Short mmCIF file of N, CA and C in Angstrom, two decimals:
data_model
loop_
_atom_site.label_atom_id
_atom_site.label_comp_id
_atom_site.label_asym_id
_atom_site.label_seq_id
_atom_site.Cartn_x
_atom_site.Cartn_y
_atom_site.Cartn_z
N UNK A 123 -21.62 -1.76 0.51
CA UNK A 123 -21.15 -2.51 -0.62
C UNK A 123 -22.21 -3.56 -0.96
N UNK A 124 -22.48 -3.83 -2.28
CA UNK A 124 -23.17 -4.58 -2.79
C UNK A 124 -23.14 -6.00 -2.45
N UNK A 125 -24.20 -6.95 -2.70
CA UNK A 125 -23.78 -8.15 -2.85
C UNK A 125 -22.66 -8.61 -3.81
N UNK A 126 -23.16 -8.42 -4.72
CA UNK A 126 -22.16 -8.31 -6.27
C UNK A 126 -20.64 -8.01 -6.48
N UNK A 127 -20.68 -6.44 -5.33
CA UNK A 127 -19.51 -6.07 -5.42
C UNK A 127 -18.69 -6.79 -4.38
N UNK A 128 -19.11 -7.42 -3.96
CA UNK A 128 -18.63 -8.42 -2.73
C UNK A 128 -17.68 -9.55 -3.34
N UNK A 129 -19.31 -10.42 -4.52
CA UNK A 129 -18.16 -11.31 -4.70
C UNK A 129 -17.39 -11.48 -5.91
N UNK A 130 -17.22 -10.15 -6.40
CA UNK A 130 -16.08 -9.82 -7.15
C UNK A 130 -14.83 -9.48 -6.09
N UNK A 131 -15.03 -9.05 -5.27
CA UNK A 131 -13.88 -8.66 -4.21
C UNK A 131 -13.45 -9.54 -3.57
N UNK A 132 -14.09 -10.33 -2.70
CA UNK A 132 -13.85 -11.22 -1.84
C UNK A 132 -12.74 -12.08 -2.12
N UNK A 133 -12.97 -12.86 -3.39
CA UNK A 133 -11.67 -13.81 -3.68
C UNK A 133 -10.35 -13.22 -4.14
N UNK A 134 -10.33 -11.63 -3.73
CA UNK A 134 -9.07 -11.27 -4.09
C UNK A 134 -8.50 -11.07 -3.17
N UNK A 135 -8.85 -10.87 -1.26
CA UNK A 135 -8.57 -10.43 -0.51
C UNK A 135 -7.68 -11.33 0.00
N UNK A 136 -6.62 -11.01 0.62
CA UNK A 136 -5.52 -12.23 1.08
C UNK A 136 -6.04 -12.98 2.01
N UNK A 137 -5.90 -14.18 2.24
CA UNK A 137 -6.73 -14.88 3.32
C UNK A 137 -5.73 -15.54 4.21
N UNK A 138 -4.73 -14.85 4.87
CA UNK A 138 -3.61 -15.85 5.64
C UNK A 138 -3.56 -15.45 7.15
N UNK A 139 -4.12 -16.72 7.89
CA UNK A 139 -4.52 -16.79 9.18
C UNK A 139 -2.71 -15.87 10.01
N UNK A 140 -3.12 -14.99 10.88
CA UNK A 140 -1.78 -14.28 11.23
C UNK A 140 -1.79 -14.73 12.92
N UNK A 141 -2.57 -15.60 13.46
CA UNK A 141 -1.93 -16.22 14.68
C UNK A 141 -3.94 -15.39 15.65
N UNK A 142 -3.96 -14.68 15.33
CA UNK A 142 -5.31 -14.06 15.55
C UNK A 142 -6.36 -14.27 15.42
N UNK A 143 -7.74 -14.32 15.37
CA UNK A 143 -9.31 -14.56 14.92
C UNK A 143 -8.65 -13.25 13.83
N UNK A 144 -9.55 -14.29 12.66
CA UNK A 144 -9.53 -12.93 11.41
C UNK A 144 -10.22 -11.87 11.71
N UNK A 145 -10.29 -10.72 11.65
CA UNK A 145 -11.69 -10.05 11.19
C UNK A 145 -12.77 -10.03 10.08
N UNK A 146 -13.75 -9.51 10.04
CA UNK A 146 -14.92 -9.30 8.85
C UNK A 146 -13.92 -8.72 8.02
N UNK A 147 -13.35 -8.95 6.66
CA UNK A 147 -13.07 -8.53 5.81
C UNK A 147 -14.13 -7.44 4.84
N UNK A 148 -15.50 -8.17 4.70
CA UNK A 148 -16.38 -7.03 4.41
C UNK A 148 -16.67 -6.19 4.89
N UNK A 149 -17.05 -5.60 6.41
CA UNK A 149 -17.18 -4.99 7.65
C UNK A 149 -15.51 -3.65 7.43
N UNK A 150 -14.66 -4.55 7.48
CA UNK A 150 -13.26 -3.70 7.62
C UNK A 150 -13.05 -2.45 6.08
N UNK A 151 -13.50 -3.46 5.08
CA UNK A 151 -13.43 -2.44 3.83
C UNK A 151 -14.87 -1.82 3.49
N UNK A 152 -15.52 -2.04 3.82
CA UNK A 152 -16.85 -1.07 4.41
C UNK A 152 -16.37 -0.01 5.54
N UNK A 153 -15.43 0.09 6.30
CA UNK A 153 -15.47 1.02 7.22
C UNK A 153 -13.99 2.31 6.40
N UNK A 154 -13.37 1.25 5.46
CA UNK A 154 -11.74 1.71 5.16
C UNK A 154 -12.68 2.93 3.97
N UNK A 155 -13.40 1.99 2.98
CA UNK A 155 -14.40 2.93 1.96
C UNK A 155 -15.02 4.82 2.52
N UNK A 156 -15.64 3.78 3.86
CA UNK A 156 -16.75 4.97 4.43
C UNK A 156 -15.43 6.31 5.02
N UNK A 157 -14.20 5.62 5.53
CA UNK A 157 -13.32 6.95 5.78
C UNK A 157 -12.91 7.47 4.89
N UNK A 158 -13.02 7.09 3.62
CA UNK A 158 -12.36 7.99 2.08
C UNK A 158 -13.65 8.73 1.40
N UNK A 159 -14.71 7.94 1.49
CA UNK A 159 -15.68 8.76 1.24
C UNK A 159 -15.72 9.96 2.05
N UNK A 160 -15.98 10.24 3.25
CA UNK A 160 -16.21 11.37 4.13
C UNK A 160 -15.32 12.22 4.59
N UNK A 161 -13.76 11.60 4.27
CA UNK A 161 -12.86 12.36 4.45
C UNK A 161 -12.52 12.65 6.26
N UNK A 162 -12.90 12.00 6.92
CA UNK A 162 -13.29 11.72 8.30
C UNK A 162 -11.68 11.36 8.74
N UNK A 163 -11.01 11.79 9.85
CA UNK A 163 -9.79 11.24 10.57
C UNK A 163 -9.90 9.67 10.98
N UNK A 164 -9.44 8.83 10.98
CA UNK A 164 -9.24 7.05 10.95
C UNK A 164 -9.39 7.08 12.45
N UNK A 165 -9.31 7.78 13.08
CA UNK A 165 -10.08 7.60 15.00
C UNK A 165 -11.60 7.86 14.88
N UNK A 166 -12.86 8.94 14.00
CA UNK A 166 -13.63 9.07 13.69
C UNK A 166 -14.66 7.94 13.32
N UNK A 167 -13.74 6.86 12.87
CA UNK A 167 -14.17 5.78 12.13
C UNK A 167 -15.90 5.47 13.09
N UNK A 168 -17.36 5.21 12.84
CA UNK A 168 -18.20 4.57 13.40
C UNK A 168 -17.92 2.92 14.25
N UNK A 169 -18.47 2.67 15.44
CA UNK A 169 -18.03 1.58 15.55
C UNK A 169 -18.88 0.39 14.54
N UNK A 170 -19.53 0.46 14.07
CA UNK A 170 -20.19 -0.49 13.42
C UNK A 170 -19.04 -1.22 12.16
N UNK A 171 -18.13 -0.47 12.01
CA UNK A 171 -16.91 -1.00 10.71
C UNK A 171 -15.97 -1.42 11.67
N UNK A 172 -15.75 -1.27 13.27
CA UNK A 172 -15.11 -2.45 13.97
C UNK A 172 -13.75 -1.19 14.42
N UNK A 173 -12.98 -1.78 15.51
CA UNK A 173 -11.78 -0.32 15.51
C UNK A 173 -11.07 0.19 14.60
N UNK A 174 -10.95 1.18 14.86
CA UNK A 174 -10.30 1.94 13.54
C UNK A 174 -8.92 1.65 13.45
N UNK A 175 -7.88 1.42 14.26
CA UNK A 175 -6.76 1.08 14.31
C UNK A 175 -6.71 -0.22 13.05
N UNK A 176 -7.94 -1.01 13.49
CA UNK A 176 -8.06 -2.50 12.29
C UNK A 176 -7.97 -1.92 11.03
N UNK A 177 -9.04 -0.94 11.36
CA UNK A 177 -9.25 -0.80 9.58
C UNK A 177 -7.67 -0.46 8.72
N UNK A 178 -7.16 0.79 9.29
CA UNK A 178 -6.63 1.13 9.20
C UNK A 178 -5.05 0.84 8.92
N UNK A 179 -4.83 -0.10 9.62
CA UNK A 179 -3.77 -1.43 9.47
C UNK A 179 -4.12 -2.11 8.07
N UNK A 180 -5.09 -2.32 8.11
CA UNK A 180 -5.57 -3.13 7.21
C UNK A 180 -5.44 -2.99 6.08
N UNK A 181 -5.50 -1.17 5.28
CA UNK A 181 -5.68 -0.75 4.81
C UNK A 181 -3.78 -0.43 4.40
N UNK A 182 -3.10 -0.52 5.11
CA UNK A 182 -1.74 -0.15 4.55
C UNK A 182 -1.31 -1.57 4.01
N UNK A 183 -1.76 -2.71 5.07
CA UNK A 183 -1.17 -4.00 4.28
C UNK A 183 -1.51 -4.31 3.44
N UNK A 184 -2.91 -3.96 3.07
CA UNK A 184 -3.31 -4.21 1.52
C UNK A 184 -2.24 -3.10 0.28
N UNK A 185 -2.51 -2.14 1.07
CA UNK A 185 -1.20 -1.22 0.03
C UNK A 185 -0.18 -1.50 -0.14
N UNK A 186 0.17 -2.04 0.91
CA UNK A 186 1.79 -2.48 0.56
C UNK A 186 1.81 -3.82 -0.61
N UNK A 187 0.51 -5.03 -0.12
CA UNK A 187 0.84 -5.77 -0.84
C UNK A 187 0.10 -5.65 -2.44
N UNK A 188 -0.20 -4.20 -2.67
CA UNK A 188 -0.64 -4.16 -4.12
C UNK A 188 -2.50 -4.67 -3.95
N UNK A 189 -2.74 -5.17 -3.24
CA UNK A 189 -4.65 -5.42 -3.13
C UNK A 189 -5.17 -4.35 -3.80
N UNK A 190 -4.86 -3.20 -4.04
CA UNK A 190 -6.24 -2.10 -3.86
C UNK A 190 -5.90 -2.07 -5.62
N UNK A 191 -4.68 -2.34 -5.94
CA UNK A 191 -4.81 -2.23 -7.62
C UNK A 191 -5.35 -3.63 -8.33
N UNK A 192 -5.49 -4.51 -7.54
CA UNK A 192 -5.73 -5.99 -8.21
C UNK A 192 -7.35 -5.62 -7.86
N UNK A 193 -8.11 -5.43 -6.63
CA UNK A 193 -9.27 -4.48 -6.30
C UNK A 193 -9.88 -3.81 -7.65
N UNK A 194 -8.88 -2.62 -7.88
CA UNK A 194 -10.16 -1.82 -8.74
C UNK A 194 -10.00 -2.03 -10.60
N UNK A 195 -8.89 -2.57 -10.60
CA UNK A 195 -8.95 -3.61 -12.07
C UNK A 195 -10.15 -4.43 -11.78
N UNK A 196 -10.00 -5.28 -10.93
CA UNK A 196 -10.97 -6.51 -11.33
C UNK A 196 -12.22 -5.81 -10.96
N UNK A 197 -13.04 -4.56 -10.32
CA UNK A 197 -13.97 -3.86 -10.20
C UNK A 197 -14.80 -3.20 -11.79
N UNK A 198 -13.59 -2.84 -12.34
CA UNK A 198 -13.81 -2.25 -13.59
C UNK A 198 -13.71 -3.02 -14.78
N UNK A 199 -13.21 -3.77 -14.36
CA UNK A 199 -13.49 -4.97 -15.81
C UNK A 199 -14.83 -5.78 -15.11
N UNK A 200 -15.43 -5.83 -14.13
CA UNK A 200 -16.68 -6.76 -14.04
C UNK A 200 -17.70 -5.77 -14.61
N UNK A 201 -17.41 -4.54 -14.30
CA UNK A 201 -18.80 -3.71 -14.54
C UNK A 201 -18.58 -3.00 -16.27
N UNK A 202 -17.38 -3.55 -16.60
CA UNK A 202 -17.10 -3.18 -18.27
C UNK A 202 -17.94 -1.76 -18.43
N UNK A 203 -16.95 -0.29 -17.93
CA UNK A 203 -17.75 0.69 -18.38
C UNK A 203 -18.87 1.02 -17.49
N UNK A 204 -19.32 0.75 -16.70
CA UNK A 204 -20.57 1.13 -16.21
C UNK A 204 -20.24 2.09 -14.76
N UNK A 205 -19.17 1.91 -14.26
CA UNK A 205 -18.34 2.86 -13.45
C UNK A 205 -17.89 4.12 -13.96
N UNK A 206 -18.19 5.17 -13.16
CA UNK A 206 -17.96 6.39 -13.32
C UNK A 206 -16.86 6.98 -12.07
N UNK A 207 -15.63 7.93 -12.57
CA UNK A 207 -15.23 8.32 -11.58
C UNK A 207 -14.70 9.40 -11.72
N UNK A 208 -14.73 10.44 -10.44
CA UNK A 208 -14.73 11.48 -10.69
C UNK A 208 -13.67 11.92 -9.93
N UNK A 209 -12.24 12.90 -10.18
CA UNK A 209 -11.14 13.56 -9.44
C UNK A 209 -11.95 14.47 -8.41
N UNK A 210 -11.50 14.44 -7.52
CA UNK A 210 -11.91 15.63 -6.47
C UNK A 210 -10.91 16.57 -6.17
N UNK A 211 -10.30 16.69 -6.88
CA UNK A 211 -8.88 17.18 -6.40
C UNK A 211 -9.34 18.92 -6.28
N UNK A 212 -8.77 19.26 -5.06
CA UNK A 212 -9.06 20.76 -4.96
C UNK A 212 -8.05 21.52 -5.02
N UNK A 213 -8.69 23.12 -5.62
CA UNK A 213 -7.46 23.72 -6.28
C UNK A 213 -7.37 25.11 -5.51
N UNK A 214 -6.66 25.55 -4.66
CA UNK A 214 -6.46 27.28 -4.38
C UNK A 214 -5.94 28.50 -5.17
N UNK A 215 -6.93 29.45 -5.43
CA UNK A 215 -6.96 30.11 -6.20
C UNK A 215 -6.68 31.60 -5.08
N UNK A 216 -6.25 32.29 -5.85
CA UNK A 216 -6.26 33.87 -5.85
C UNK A 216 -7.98 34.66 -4.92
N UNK A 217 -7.82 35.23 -3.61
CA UNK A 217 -9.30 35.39 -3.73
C UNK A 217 -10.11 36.37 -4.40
N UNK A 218 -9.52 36.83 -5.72
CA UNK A 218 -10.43 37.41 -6.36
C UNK A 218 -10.40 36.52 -7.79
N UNK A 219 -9.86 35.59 -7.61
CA UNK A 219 -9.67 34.47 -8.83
C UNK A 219 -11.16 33.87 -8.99
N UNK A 220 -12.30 33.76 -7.79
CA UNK A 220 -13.21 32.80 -7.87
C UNK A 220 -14.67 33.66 -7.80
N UNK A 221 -14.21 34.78 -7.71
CA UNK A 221 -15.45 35.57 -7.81
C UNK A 221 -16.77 35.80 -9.02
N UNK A 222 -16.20 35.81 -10.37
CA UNK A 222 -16.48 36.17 -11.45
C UNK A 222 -16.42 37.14 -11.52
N UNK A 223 -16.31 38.32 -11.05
CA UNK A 223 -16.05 39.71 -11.41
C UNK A 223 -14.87 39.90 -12.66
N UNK A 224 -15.07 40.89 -13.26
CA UNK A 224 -14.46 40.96 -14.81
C UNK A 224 -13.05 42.26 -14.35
N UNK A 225 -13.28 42.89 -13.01
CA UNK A 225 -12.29 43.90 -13.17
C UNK A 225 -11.98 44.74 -14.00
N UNK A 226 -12.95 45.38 -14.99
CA UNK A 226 -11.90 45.82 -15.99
C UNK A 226 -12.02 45.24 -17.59
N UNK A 227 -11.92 43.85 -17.39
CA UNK A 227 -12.09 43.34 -18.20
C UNK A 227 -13.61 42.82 -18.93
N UNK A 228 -14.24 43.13 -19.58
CA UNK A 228 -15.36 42.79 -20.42
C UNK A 228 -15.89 41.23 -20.41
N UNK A 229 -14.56 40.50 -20.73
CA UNK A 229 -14.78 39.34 -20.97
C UNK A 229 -14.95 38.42 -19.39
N UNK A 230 -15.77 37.22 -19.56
CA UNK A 230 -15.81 36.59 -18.21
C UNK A 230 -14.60 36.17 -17.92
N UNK A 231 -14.12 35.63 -16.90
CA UNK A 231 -12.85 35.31 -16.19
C UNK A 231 -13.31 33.36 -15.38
N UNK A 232 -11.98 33.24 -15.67
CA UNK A 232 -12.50 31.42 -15.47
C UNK A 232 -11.03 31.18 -14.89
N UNK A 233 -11.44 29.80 -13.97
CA UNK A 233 -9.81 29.62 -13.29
C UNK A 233 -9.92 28.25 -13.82
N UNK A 234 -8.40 28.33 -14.74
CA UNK A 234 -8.09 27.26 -15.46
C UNK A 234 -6.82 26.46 -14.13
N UNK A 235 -6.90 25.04 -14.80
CA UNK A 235 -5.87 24.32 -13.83
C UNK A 235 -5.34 23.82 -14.50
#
């Protein structure tokens, strides 16, 4: 994560001492990011983003308390447009659905969703 994108983030993150040493808040959503990027199991986590159990906790209390939508509003209104994002969503098809073979048919064949 950026400098930048830091301190657009930072002052949104809840800051309420819970009886504990806080953790790195940057460190923790640097490690919560890197498991959605890679798609990696939350035990996988590197230790350098700190235990994964943290992150991971971390990551539901922010959900619960709404953070990750106050997060990527205020992300996308700082960069006005300059963010791109893309669905990854994957789709199972037929296995002769993805081949291109025409079967029969002349015309090319495409798998609509």
């Amino acid at each position: 994560m950026t400098d930048k994108e830091w301190s657009i983030i930072e002052p949104l993150l809840p800051d309420k001492p819970r009886g504990v040493p806080r953790v790195d808040n940057r460190r923790v959503l640097n490690g919560i990011l890197w498991r959605f990027r890679t798609g990696s199991p939350w035990a996988e986590m590197p230790e350098r983003y700190g235990p994964s159990t943290t992150c991971y906790n971390q990551f539901v209390r922010w959900r619960k308390a709404g953070v990750w939508d106050r997060l990527l509003a205020a992300v996308c209104a700082a960069f006005e447009g300059e963010i791109v994002m893309i669905d990854s969503t994957c789709v199972r098809v037929r296995q002769h659905g993805s081949t291109g073979k025409t079967y029969g048919s002349p015309r090319r064949q495409a798998v609509c969703v």
